[in-house]
Coordinates of C-alpha atoms and ligand atoms in Angstrom, one line a residue:
X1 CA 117.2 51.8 74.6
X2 CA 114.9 54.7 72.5
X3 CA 116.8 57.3 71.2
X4 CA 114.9 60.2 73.5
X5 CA 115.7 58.1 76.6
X6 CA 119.3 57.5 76.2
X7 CA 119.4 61.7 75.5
X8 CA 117.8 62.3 78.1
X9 CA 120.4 60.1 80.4
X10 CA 123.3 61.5 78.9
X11 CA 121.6 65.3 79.3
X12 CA 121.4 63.7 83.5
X13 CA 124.8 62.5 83.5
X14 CA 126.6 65.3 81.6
X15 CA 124.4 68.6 83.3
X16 CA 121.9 67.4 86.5
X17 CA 124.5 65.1 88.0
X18 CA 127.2 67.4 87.9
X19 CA 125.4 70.1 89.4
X20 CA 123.7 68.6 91.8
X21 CA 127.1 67.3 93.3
X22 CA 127.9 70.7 93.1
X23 CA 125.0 72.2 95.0
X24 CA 125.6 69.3 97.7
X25 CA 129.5 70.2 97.9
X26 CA 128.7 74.0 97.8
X27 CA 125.8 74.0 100.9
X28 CA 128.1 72.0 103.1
X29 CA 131.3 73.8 102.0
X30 CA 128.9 77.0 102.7
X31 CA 128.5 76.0 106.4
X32 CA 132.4 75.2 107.0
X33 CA 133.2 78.7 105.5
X34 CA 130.8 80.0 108.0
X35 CA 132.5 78.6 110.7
X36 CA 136.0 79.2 109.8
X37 CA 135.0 83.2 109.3
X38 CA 133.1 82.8 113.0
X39 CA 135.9 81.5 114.5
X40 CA 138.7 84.2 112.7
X41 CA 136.1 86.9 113.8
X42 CA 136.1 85.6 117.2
X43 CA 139.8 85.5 117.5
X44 CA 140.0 89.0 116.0
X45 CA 137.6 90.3 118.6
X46 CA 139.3 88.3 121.2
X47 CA 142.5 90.1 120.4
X48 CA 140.9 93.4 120.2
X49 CA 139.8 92.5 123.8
X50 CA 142.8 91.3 124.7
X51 CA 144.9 94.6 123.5
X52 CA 142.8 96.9 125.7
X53 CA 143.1 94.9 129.2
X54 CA 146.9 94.9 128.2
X55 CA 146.5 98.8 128.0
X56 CA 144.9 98.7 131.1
X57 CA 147.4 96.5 132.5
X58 CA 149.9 99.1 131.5
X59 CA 148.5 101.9 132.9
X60 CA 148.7 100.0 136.0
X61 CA 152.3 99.1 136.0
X62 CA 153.5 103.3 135.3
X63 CA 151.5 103.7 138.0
X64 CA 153.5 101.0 140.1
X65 CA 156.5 102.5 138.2
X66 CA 155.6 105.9 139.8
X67 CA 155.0 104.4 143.6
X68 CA 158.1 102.5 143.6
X69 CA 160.5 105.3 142.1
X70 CA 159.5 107.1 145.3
X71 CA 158.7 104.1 147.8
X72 CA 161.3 104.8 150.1
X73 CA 160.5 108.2 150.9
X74 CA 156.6 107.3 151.2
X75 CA 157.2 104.7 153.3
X76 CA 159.6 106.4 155.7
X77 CA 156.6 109.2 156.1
X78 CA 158.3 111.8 153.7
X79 CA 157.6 114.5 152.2
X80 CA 155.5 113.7 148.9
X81 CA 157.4 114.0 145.6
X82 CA 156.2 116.0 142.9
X83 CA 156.0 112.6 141.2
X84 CA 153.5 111.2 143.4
X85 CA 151.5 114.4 143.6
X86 CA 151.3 114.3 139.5
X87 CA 150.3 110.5 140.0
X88 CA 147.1 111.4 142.1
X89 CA 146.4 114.7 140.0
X90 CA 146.5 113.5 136.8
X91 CA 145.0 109.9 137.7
X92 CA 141.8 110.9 139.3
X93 CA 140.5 107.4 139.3
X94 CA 143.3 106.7 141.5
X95 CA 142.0 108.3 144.8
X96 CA 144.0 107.2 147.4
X97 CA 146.9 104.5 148.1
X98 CA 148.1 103.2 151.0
X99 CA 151.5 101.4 152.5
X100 CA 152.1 99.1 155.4
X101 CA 154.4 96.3 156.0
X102 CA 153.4 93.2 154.4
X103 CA 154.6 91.3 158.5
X104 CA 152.1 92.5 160.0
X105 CA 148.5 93.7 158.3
X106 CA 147.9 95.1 161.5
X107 CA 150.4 98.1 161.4
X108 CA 149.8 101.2 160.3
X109 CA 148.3 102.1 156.5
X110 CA 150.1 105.1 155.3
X111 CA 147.8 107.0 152.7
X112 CA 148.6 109.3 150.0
X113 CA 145.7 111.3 148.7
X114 CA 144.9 114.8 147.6
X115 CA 142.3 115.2 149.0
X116 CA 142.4 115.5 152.3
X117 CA 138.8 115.2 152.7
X118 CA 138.6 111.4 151.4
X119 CA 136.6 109.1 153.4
X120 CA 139.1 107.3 155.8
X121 CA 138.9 103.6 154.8
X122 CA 141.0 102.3 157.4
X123 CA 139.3 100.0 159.7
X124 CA 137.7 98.8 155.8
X125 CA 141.1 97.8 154.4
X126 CA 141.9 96.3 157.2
X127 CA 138.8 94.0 157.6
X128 CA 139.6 93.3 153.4
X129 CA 143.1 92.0 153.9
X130 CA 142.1 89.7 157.0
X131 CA 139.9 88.4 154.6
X132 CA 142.1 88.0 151.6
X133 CA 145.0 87.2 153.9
X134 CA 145.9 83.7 151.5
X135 CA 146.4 85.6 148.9
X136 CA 148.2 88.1 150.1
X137 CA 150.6 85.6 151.3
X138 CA 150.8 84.2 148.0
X139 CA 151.9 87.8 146.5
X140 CA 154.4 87.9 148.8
X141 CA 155.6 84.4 147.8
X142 CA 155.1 85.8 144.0
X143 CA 157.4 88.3 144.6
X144 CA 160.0 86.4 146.7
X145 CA 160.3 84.1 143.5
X146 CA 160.4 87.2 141.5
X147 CA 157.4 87.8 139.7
X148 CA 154.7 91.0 141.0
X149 CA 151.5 90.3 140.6
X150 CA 148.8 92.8 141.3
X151 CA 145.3 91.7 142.7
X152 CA 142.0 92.9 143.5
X153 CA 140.8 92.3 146.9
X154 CA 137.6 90.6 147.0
X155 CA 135.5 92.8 149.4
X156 CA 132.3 94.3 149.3
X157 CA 133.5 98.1 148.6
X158 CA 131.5 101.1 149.2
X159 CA 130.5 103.0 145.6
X160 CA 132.7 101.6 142.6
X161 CA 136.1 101.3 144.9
X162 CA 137.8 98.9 144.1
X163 CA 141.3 97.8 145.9
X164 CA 144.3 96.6 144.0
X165 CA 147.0 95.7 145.9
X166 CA 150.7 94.5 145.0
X167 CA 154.0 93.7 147.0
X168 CA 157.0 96.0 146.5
X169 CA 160.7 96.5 147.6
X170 CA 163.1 93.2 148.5
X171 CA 162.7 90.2 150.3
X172 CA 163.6 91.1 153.9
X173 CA 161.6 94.9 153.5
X174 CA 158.9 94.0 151.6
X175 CA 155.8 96.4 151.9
X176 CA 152.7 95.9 150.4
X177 CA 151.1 98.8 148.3
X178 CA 146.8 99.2 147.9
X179 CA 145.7 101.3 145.2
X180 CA 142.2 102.4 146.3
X181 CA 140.6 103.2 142.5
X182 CA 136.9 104.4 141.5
X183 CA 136.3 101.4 139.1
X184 CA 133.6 104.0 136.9
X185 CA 135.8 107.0 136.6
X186 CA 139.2 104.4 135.6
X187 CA 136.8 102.8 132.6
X188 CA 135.6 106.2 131.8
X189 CA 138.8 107.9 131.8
X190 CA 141.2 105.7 131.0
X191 CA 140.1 102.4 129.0
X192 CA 137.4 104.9 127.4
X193 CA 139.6 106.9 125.2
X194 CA 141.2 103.4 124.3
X195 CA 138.3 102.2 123.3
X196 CA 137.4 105.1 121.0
X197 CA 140.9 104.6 119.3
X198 CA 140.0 101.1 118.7
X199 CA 136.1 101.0 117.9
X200 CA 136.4 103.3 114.9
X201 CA 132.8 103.0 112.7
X202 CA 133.2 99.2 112.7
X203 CA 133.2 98.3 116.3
X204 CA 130.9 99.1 119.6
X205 CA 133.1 98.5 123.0
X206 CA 131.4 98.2 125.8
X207 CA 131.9 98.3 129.7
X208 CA 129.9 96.4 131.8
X209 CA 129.7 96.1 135.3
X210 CA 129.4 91.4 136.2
X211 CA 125.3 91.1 137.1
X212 CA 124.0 94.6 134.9
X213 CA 122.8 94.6 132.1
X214 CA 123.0 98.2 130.9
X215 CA 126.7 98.9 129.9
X216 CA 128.7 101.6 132.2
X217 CA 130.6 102.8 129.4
X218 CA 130.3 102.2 125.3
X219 CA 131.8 103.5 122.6
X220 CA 128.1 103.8 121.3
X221 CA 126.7 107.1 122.4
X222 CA 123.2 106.4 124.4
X223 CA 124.3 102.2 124.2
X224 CA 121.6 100.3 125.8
X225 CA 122.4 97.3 124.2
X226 CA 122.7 94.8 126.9
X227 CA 125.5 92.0 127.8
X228 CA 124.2 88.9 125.8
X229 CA 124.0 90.7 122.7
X230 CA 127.4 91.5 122.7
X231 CA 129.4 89.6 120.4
X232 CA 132.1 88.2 122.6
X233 CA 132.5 89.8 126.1
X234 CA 135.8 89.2 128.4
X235 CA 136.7 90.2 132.0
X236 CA 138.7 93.2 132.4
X237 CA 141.9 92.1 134.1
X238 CA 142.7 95.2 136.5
X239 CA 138.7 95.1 137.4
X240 CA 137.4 91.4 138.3
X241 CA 134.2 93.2 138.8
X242 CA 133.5 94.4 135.4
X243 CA 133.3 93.1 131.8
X244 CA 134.4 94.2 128.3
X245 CA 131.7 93.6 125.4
X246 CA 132.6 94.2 121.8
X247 CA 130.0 93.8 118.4
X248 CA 130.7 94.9 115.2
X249 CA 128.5 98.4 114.4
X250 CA 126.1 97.5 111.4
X251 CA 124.6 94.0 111.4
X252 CA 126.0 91.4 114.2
X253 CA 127.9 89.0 112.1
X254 CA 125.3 85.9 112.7
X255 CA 122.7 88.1 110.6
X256 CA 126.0 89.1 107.9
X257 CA 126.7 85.2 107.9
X258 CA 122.9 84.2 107.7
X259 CA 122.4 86.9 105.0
X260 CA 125.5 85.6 103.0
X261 CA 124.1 81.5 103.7
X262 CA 120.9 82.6 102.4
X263 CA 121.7 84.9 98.9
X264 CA 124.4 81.9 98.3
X265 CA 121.4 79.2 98.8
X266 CA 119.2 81.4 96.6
X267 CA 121.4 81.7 94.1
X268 CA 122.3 78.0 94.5
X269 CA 118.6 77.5 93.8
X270 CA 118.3 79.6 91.1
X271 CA 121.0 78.2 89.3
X272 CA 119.9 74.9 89.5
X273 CA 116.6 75.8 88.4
X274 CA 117.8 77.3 85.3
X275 CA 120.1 74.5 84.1
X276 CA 116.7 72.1 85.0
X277 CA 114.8 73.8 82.6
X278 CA 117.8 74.6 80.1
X279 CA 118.0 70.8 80.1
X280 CA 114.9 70.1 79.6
X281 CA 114.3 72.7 77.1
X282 CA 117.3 71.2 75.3
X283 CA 115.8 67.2 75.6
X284 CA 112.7 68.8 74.2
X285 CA 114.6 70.6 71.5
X286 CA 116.6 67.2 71.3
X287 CA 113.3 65.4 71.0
X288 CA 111.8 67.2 68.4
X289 CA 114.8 66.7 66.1
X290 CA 115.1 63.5 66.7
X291 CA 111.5 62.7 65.9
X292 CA 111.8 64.8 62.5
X293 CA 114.4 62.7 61.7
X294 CA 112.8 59.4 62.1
X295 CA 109.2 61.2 60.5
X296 CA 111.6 62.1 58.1
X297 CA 113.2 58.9 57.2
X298 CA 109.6 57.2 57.6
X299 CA 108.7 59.9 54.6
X300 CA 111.5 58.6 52.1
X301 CA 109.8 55.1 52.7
X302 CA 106.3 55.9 52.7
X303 CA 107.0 58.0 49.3
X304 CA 109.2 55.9 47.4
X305 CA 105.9 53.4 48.8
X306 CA 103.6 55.5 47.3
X307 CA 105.4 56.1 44.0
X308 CA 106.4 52.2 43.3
X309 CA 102.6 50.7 43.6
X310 CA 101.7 53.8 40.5
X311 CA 104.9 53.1 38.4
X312 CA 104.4 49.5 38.7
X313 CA 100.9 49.4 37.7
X314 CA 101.7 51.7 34.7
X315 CA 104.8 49.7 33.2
X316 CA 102.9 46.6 33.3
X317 CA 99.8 47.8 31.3
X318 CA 101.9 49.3 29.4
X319 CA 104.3 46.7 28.4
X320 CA 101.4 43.8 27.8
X321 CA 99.4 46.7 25.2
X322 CA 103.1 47.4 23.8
X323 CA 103.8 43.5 23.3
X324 CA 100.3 43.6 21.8
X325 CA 98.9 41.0 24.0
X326 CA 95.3 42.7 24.7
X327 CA 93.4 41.4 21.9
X328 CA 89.8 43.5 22.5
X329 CA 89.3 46.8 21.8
X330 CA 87.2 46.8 25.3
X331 CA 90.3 45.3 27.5
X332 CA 92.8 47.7 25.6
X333 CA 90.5 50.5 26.9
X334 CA 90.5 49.4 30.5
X335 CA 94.1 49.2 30.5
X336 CA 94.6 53.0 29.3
X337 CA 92.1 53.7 31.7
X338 CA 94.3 52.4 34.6
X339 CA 97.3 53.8 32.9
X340 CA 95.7 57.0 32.9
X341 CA 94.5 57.0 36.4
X342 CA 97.7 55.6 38.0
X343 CA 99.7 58.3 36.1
X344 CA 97.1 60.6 37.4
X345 CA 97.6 59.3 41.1
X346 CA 101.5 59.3 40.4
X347 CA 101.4 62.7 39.7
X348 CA 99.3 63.8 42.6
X349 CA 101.5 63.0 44.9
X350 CA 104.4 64.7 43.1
X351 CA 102.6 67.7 42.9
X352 CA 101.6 67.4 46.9
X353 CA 105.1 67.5 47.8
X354 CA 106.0 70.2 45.4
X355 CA 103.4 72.1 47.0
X356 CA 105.2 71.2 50.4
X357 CA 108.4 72.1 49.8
X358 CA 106.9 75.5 48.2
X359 CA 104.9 76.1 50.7
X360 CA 107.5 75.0 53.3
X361 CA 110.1 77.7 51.5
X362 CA 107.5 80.1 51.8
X363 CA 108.0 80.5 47.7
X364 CA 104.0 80.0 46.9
X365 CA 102.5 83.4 46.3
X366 CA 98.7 83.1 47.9
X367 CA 96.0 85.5 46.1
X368 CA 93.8 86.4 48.3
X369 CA 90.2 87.2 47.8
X370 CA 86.4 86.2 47.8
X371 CA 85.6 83.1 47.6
X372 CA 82.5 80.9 47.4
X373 CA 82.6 78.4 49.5
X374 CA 80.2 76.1 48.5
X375 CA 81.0 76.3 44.8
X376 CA 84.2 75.4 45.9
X377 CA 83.5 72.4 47.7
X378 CA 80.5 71.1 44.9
X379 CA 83.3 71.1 41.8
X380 CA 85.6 69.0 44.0
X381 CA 82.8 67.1 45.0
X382 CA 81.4 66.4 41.7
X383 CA 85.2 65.1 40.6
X384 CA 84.9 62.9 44.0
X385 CA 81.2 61.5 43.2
X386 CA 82.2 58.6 41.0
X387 CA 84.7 57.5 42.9
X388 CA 83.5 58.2 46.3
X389 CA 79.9 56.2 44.9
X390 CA 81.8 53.5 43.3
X391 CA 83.6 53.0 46.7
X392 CA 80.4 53.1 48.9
X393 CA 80.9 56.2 50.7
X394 CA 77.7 58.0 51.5
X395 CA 78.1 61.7 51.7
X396 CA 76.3 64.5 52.3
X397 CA 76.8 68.5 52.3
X398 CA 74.0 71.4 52.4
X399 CA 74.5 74.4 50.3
X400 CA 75.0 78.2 51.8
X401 CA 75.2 80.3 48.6
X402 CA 75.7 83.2 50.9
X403 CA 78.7 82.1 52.6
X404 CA 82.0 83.7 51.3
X405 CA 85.3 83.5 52.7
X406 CA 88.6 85.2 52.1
X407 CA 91.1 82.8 50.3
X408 CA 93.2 82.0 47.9
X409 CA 91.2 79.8 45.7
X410 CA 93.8 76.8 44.8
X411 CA 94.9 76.7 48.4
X412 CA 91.3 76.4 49.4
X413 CA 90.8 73.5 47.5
X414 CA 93.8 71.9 48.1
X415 CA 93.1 71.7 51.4
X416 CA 89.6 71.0 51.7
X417 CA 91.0 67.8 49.1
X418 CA 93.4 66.6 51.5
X419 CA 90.8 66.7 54.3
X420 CA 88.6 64.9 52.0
X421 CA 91.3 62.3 51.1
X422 CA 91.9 61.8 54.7
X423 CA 87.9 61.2 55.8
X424 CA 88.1 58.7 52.3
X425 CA 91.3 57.0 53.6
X426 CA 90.3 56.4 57.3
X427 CA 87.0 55.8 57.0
X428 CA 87.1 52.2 57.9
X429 CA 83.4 49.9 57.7
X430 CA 80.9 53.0 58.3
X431 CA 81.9 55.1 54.8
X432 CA 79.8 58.5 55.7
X433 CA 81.1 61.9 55.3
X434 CA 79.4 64.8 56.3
X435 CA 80.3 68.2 55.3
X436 CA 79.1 71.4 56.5
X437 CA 79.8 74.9 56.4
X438 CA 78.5 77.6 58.7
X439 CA 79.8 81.1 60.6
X440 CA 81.4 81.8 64.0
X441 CA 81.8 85.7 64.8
X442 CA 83.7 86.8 62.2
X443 CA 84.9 83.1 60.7
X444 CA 83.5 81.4 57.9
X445 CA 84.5 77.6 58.3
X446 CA 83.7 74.2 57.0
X447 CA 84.1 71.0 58.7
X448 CA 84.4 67.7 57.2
X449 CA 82.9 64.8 59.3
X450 CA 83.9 60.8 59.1
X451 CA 82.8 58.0 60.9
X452 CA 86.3 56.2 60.5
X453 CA 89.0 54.7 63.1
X454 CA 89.6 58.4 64.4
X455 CA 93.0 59.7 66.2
X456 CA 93.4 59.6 70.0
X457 CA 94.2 62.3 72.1
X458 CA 97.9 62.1 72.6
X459 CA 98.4 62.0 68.6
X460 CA 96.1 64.8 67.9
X461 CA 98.5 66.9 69.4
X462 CA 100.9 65.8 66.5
X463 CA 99.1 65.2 63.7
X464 CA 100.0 68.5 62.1
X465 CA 103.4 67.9 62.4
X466 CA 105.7 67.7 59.2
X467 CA 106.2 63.6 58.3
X468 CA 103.9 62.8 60.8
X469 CA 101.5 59.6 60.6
X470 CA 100.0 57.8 64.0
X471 CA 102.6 54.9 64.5
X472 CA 100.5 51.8 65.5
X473 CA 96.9 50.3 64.9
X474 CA 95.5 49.9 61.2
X475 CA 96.7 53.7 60.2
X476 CA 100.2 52.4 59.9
X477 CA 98.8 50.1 57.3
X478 CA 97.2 52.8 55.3
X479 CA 99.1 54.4 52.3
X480 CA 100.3 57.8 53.3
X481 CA 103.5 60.5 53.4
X482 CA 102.6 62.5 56.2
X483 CA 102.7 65.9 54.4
X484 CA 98.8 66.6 54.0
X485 CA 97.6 67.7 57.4
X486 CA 101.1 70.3 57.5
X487 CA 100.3 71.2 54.2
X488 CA 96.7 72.3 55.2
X489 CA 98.4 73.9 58.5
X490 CA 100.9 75.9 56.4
X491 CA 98.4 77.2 54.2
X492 CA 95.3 77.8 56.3
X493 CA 98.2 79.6 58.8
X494 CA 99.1 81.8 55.4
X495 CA 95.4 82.6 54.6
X496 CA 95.0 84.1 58.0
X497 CA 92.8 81.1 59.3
X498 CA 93.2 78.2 61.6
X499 CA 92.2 74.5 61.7
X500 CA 91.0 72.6 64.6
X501 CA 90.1 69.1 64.9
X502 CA 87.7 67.2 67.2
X503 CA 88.0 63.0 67.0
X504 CA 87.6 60.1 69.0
X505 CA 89.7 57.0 68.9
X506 CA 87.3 54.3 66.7
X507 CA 84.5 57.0 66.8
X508 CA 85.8 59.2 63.8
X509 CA 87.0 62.6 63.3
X510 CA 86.0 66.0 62.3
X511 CA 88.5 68.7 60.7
X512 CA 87.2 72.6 61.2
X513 CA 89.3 75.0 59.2
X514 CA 87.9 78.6 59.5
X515 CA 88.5 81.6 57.0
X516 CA 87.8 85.3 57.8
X517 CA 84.5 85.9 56.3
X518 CA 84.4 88.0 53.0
X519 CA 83.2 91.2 53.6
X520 CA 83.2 92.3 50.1
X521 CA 81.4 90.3 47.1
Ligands
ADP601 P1 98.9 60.9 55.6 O1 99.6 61.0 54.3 O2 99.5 59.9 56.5 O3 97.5 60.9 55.5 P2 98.4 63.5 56.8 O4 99.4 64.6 57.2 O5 97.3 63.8 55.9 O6 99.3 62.3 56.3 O7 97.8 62.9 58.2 C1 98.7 62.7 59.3 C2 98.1 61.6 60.1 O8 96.9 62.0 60.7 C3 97.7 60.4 59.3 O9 98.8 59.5 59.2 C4 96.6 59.8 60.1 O10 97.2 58.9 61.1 C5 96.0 61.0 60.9 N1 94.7 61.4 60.2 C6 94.5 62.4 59.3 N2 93.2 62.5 59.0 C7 92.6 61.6 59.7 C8 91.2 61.2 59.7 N3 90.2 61.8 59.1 N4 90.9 60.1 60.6 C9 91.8 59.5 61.3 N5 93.1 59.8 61.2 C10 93.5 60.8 60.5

């Protein structure tokens, strides 16, 4: 497996994978949270619920308390106790209550009222308990076996009465009691308060009559917030008819749960996003490295390469002219020659990597100023001509005597050299070079133009890359380090100017590098 890949594989299996099992544990831990805190709320509200029908279940049983304390006398037809009268004046919602004997429904109700001006509801109450007459029967079986239960008698009541009734006193002189109660004024008066106690800022209670919408009592000044948007609602025990609603005060807790679901999923998101890109940053990073290392590597090769083919050139010349071999003048000149020219090339390439590594340490000192371009360009060119003739390479280059350009003069030349070297070295059968200068805006550029095997797109990208040489095809063949094209980056980068390149893959290629233009000569 490539380096890069088995990176990037290990980047997946130590970062991605692990996070994205995360993020797939988290969302679907994320929903059972959400459910456990619905289900906690609703049992808290439930309770809260359940605490004020107890209340009210309490209220009812002093009230019972009261009655029975003083049943005796009440039933006999006595004189009301003081007890009873503060039963019906402090209880308004309590407006009347009646006694008979639980034998016979048909007897006589004895009522207790204040107000002496209260509708008679006689021939009503006695209609209701024919028609609940089961389950009266059953409260009297209730209380035989010892347990009083109190229970609403389902009739259609005038207004909000509503009529609770219970059995009292023993077995053999049992009586039944009816509590005749304005189901409005009880909620209002007496669960409201509760209600109040218990809502504080964080809960609404409602009241809500079964089959209206609009609640008949809330904790919520001016509440028109209906039934189903309550967020549990229970019936109120002592009042069949009506409900109890409760909602928390700010946002119901669907929208608190949804808003909580939906930061958590964002961050979720976000997180993931950034360890994406912080691992692929980091494969990039990764990438890069490892490349330099292998251009790196490739370098020592390609160098030692380049420096063997000189040496060993030189050393054998020189040994067959030092063991005196060569006997004409003529040969012994050709051999210096090569000598000479091998020594030359040998210390070329020393002197390009020097330049490199200054360059690279940001230790050469540039001195900038006016320069001629194209008396520049026709003393390398003159050095080139024998060579470049005696090769076969047809160039060409137009003079502009006005065109200056601000540079430093040995870094000019150096890298229009290495931009020659490179049209000389990949040229492949068509040997022409074309080189131009011209202006654009402000710039000052010359472009050197060969017809040779050219660079495709993907490695143009590269090609200015320290240690970089295109990997396959016939340039791998070609002698090379890899240094010149940074070189000429480094220092047209350090001149102020830029280099561009435009090439085709088997076409050939064409280097631009621009300088600003001199403005003072
Ligand atoms: P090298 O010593 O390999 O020439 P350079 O840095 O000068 O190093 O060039 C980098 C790579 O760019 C070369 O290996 C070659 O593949 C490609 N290259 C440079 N100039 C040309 C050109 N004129 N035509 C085709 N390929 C080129």
């Amino acid at each position: 497996m490539k380096s890069t890949n088995r990176i990037a594989l290990l980047l997946g299996l130590a970062f991605l994978l692990p996070a994205l099992f995360f993020s797939i544990y988290e969302i679907s831990s994320l929903n059972k949270d959400e459910k456990m805190i619905q289900q906690i709320y609703e049992k808290q509200l439930d309770a809260i619920l359940f605490s004020v029908n107890q209340y009210s279940d309490d209220i009812l049983t002093r009230w019972i308390s009261d009655i029975e304390s003083n049943q005796e006398e009440l039933s006999s037809g006595g004189k009301r106790s003081d007890k009873i009268n503060n039963l019906l004046s402090y209880n308004p919602s309590l407006t009347q209550f009646f006694i008979c004997d639980t034998i016979d429904q048909k007897v006589k109700l004895n009522f207790f009222s204040l107000d002496t001006s209260n509708v008679n509801l006689q021939s009503q109450i006695q209609k209701a308990l024919t028609q609940n007459k089961n389950q009266i029967q059953q409260l009297i079986e209730y209380k035989n076996s010892g347990f009083q239960k109190v229970q609403a008698l389902a009739y259609q009541w005038p207004d909000q009465l509503q009529c609770l009734v219970f059995i009292t006193g023993n077995e053999n002189q049992s009586k039944m009691v009816g509590l005749l109660i304005n189901s409005e004024n009880f909620i209002q008066d007496l669960v409201g308060p509760r209600l109040q106690v218990i809502a504080r800022d964080q809960f609404v209670l409602s009241a809500f009559k079964k089959g209206i919408t609009t609640p008949v009592y809330s904790t919520l000044q001016a509440d028109t917030v209906s039934l189903i948007n309550q967020a549990l609602t229970k019936d109120l025990w002592v009042l069949p008819d009506y409900l109890l609603g409760i909602r928390t005060s700010g946002l119901s807790l669907q929208k608190i749960i949804d808003e909580r679901t939906y930061t958590n999923l964002t961050l979720l998101i976000l997180l993931d996003l950034i360890l994406i890109i912080a691992v692929v940053l980091v494969f990039r990073n990764v990438k890069k490295e490892v490349q330099l290392a292998q251009n790196k590597a490739d370098f020592v090769s390609n160098v030692s390469h380049e420096i063997r083919t000189p040496l060993a050139l030189i050393s054998m010349f020189a040994e067959t002219l030092e063991m005196g071999r060569v006997k004409t003048e003529e040969k012994k000149s050709e051999y210096y020659s090569i000598i000479s020219k091998e020594a030359h090339r040998l210390s070329g390439i020393v002197n390009k990597i020097l330049n490199f590594s200054q360059t690279e340490a940001n230790k050469k000192v540039l001195n900038i100023r006016s320069v001629q371009v194209s008396k520049e360009i026709k003393e390398v060119l003159l050095t080139y001509d024998f060579h470049l003739k005696n090769k076969g390479y047809e160039y060409s280059f137009t003079e502009d005597l006005t065109l200056f350009v601000e540079a430093d003069k040995d870094a000019f030349v150096e890298v229009f050299i290495n931009l020659l070297d490179n049209a000389i070295k990949y040229s492949s059968n068509n040997k022409r070079i074309e080189i131009n200068t011209g202006r654009e805006n402000d710039w000052g550029f010359i472009s050197v133009k060969d017809q040779g095997i050219g660079i495709s797109k993907i490695n143009q990208k590269h090609i200015f890359d320290k240690f970089y040489r295109v990997p396959s095809g016939d340039l791998a063949k070609t002698s090379g380090t890899g240094i010149g094209l940074s070189l000429v980056k480094q220092l047209m980068e350090s001149q102020k100017g830029k280099i561009s390149v435009e090439s085709e893959l088997g076409k050939g290629s064409r280097f631009i590098i621009y300088f600003k233009l001199s403005t003072n000569f």
